[in-house]
PDB file of C-alpha atoms in Angstrom:
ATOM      1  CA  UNK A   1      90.292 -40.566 -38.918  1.00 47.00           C
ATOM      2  CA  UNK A   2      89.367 -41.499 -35.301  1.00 46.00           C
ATOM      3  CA  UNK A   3      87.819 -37.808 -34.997  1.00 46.00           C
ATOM      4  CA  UNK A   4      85.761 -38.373 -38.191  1.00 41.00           C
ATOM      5  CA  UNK A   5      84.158 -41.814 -37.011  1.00 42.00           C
ATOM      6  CA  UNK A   6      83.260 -40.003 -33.397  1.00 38.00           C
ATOM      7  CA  UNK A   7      81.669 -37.279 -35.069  1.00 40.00           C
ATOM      8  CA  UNK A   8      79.766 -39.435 -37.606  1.00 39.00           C
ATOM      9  CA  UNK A   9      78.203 -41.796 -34.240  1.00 40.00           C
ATOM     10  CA  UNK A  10      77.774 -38.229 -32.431  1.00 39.00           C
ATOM     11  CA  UNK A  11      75.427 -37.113 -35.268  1.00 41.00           C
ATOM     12  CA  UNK A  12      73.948 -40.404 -35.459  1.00 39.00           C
ATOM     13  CA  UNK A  13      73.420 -40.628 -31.563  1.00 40.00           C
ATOM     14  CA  UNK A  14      72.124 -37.201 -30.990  1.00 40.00           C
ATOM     15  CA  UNK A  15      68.808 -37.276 -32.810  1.00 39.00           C
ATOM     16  CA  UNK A  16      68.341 -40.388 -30.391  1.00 36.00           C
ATOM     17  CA  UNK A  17      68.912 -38.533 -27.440  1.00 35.00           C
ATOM     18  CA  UNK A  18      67.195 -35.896 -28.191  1.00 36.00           C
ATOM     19  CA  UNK A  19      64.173 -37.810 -28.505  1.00 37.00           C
ATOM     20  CA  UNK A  20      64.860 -39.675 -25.624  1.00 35.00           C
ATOM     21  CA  UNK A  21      64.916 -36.374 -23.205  1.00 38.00           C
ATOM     22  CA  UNK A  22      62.088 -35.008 -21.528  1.00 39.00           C
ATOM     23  CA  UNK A  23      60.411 -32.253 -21.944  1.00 41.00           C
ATOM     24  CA  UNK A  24      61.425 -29.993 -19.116  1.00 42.00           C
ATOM     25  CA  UNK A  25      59.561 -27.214 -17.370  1.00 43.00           C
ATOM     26  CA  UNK A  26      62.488 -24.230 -17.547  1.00 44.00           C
ATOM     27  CA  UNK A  27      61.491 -22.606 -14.224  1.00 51.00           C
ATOM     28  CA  UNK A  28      61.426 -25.671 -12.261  1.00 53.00           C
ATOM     29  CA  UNK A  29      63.396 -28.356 -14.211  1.00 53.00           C
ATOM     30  CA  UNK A  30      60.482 -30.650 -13.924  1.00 55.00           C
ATOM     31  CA  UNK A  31      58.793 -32.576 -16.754  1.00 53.00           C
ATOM     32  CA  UNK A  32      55.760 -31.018 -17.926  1.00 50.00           C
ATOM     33  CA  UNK A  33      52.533 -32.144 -16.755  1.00 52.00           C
ATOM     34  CA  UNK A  34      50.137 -31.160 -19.571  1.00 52.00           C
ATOM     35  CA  UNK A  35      47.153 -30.919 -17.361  1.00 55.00           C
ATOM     36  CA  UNK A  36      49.013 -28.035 -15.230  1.00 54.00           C
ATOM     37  CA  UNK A  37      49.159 -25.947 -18.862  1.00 61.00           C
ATOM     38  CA  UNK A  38      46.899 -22.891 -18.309  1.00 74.00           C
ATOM     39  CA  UNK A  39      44.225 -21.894 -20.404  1.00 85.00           C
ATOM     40  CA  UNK A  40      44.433 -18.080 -22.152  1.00 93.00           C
ATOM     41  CA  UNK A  41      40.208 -17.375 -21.896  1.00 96.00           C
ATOM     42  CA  UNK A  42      41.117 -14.336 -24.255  1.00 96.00           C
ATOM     43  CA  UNK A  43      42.990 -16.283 -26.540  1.00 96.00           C
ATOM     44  CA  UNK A  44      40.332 -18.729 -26.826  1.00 96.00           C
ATOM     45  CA  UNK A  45      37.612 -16.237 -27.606  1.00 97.00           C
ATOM     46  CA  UNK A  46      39.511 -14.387 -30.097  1.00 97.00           C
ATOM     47  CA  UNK A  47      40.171 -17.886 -31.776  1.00 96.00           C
ATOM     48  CA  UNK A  48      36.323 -18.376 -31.640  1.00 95.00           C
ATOM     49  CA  UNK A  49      35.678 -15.155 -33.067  1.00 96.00           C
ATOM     50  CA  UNK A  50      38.610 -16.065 -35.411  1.00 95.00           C
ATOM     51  CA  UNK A  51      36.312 -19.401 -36.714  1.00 94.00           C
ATOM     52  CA  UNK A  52      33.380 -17.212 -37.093  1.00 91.00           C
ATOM     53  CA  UNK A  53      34.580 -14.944 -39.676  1.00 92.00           C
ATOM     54  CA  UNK A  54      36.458 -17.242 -41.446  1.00 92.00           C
ATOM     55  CA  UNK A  55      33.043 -19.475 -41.167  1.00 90.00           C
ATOM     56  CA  UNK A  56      34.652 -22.435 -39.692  1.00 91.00           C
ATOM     57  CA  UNK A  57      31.689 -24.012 -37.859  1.00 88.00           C
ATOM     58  CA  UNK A  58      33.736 -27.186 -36.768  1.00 90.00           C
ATOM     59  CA  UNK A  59      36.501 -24.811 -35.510  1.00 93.00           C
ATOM     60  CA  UNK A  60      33.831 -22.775 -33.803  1.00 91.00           C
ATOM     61  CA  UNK A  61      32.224 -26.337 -32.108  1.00 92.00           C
ATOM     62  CA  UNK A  62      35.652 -27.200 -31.133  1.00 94.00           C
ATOM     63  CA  UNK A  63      36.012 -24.323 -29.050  1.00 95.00           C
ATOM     64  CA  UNK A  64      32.358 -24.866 -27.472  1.00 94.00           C
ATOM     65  CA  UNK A  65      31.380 -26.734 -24.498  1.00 95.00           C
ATOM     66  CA  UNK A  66      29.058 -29.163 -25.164  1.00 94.00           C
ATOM     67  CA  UNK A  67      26.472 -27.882 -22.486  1.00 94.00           C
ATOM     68  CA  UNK A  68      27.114 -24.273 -23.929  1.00 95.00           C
ATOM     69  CA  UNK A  69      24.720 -21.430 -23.176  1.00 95.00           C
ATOM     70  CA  UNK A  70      24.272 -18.219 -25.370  1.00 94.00           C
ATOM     71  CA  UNK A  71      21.993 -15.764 -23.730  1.00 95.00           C
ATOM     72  CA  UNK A  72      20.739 -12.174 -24.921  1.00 95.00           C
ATOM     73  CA  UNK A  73      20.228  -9.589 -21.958  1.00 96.00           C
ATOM     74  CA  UNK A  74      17.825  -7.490 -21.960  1.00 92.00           C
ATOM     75  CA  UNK A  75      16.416  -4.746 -19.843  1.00 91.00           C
ATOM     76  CA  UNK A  76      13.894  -6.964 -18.909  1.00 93.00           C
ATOM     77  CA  UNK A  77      15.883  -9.584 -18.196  1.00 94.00           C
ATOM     78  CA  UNK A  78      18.353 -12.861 -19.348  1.00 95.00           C
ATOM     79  CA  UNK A  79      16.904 -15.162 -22.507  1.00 94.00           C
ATOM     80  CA  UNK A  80      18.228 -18.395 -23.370  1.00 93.00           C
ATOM     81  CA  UNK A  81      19.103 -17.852 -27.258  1.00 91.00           C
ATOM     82  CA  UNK A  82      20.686 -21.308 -27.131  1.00 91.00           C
ATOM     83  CA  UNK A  83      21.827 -24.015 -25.612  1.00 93.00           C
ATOM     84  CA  UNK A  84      23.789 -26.805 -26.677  1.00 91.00           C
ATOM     85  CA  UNK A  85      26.561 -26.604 -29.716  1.00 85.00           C
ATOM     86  CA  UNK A  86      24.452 -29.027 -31.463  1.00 89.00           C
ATOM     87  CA  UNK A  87      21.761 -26.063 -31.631  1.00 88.00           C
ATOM     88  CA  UNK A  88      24.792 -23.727 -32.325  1.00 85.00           C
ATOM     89  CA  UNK A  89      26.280 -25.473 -35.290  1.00 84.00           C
ATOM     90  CA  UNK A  90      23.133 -26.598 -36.895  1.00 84.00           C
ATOM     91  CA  UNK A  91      22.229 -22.657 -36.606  1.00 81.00           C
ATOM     92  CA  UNK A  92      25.204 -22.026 -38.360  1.00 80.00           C
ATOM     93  CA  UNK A  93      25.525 -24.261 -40.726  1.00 81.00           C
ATOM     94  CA  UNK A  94      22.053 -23.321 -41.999  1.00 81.00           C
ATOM     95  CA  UNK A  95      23.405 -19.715 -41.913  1.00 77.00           C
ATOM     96  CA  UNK A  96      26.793 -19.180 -42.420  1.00 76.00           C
ATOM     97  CA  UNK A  97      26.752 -18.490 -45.876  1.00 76.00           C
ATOM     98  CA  UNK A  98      24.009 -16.050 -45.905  1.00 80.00           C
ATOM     99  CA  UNK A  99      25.277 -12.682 -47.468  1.00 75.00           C
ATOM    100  CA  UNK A 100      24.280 -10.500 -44.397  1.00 78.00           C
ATOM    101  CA  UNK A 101      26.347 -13.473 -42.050  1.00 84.00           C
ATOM    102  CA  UNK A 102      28.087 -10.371 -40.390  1.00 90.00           C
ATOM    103  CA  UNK A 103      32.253 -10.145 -39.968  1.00 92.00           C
ATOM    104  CA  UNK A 104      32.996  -9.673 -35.975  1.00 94.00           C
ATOM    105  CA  UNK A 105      35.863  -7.500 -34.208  1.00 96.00           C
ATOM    106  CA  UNK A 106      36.670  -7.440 -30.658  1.00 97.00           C
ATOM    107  CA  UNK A 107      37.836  -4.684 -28.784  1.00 96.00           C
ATOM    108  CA  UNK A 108      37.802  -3.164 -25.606  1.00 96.00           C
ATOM    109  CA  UNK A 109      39.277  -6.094 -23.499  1.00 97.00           C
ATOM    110  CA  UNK A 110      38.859  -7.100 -19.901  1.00 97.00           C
ATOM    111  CA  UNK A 111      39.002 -10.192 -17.570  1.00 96.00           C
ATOM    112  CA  UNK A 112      38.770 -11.523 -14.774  1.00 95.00           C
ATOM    113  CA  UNK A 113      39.267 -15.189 -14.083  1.00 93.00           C
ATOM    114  CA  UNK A 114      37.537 -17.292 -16.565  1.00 94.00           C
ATOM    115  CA  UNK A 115      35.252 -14.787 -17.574  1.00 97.00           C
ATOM    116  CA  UNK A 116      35.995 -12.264 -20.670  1.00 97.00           C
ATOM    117  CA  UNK A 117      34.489  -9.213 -21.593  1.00 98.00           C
ATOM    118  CA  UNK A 118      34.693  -7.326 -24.943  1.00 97.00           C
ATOM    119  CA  UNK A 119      33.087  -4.933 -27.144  1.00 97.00           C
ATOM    120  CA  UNK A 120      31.954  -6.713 -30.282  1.00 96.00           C
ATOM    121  CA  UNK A 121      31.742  -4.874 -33.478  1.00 96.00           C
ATOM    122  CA  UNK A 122      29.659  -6.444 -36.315  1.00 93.00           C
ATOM    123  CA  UNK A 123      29.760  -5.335 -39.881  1.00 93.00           C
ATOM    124  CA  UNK A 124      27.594  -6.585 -42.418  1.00 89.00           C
ATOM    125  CA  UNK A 125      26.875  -5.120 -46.392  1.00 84.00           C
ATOM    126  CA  UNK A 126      23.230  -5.030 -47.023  1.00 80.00           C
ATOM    127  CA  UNK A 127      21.772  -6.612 -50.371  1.00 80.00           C
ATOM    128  CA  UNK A 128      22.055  -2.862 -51.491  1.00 84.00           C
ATOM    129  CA  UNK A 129      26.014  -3.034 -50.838  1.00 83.00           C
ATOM    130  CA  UNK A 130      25.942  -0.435 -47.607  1.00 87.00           C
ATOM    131  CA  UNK A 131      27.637  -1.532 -44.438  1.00 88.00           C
ATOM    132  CA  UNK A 132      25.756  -1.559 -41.132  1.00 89.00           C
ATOM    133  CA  UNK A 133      27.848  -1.775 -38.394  1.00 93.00           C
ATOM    134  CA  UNK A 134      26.495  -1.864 -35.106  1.00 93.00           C
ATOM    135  CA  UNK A 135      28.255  -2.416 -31.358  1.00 96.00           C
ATOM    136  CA  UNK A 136      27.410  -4.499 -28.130  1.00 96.00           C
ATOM    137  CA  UNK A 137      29.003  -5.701 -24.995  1.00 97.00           C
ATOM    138  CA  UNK A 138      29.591  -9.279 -25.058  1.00 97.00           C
ATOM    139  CA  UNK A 139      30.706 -11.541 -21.942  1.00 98.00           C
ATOM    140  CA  UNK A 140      32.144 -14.523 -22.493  1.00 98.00           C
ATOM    141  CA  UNK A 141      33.376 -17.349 -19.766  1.00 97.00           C
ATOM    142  CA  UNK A 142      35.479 -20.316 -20.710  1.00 97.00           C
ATOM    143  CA  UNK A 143      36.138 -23.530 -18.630  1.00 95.00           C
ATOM    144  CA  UNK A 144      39.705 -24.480 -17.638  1.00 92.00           C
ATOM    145  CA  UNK A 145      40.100 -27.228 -20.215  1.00 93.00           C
ATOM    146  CA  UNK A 146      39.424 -24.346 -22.859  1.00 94.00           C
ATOM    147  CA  UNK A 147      35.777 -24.433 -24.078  1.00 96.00           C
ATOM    148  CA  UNK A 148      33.591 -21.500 -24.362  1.00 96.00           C
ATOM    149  CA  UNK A 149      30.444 -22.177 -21.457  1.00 97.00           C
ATOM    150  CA  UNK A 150      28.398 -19.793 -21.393  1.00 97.00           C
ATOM    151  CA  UNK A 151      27.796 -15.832 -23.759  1.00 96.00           C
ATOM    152  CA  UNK A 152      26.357 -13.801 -22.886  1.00 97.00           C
ATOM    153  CA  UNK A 153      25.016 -10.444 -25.736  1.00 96.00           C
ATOM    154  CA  UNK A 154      24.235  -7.058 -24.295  1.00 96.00           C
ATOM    155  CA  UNK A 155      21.696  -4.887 -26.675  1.00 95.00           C
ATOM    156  CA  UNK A 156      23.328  -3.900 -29.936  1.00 91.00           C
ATOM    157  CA  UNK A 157      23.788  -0.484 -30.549  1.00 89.00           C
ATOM    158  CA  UNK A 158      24.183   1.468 -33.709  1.00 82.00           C
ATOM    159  CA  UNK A 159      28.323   1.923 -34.351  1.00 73.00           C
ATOM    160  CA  UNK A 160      29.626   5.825 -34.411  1.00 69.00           C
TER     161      UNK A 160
END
């Protein structure tokens, strides 16, 4: 009987102790300090690129520094396309319904620091139901805390 009532407080007690531990960092045995988690720049873009094709602007603006900057280069030089998310999302929100609203793969990774390269695929069906799918370099950097700061689009080039 005595071994029943000690394991009936046990399983009472442990949810409360569990709760009252803290979270530990493995490695170290320290308590995590949530501004020491790093930031995965890829894994941010791809969950940017993730929002676009599933057209979910207010994911996309969560990812998005407020002060970002998307710029188009060219040979003759770097154009702001946009700056701002509020110019971003109100883009898109007019837009991201549209039919030709294109679906976008990334391949062709690299990095270095906070700044993320890939080649960016973009397929779209015409009203006429054929696919154009054309290719550009796209560089991408993203701020510590996570936010996309700056893109930048390389000439598009027909897809082979």
């Amino acid at each position: 009987m005595q071994k029943l009532i000690l394991a009936a407080i046990l399983a009472v007690l442990a949810p409360v102790t569990a709760v009252a531990q803290p979270v530990i960092n493995a490695p170290f045995g320290e308590p995590v300090d949530q501004s020491m988690i790093e930031i995965d720049p890829r894994s941010v873009v791809e969950q940017y690129t993730g929002a676009f094709n599933a057209r979910d602007v207010d994911r996309m603006e969560s990812l998005m520094h407020p002060g970002i900057q998307v710029m188009e280069v060219t040979a003759a030089g770097t154009d702001m396309v946009s700056e701002g998310y509020w110019a971003i999302v109100s883009h898109w929100l007019e837009h991201i319904e549209d039919a030709d609203t294109p679906v976008l793969e990334l391949t062709g990774w690299s990095q270095l620091d906070d700044y993320v390269t890939a080649i960016e695929t973009s397929r779209r069906t015409g009203p006429d139901g054929t696919t154009e799918e054309q290719q550009r370099l796209t560089v991408y950097q993203v701020t510590g805390d996570g936010a996309i700061r700056r893109i930048w689009y390389y000439p598009p080039v027909e897809a082979e």
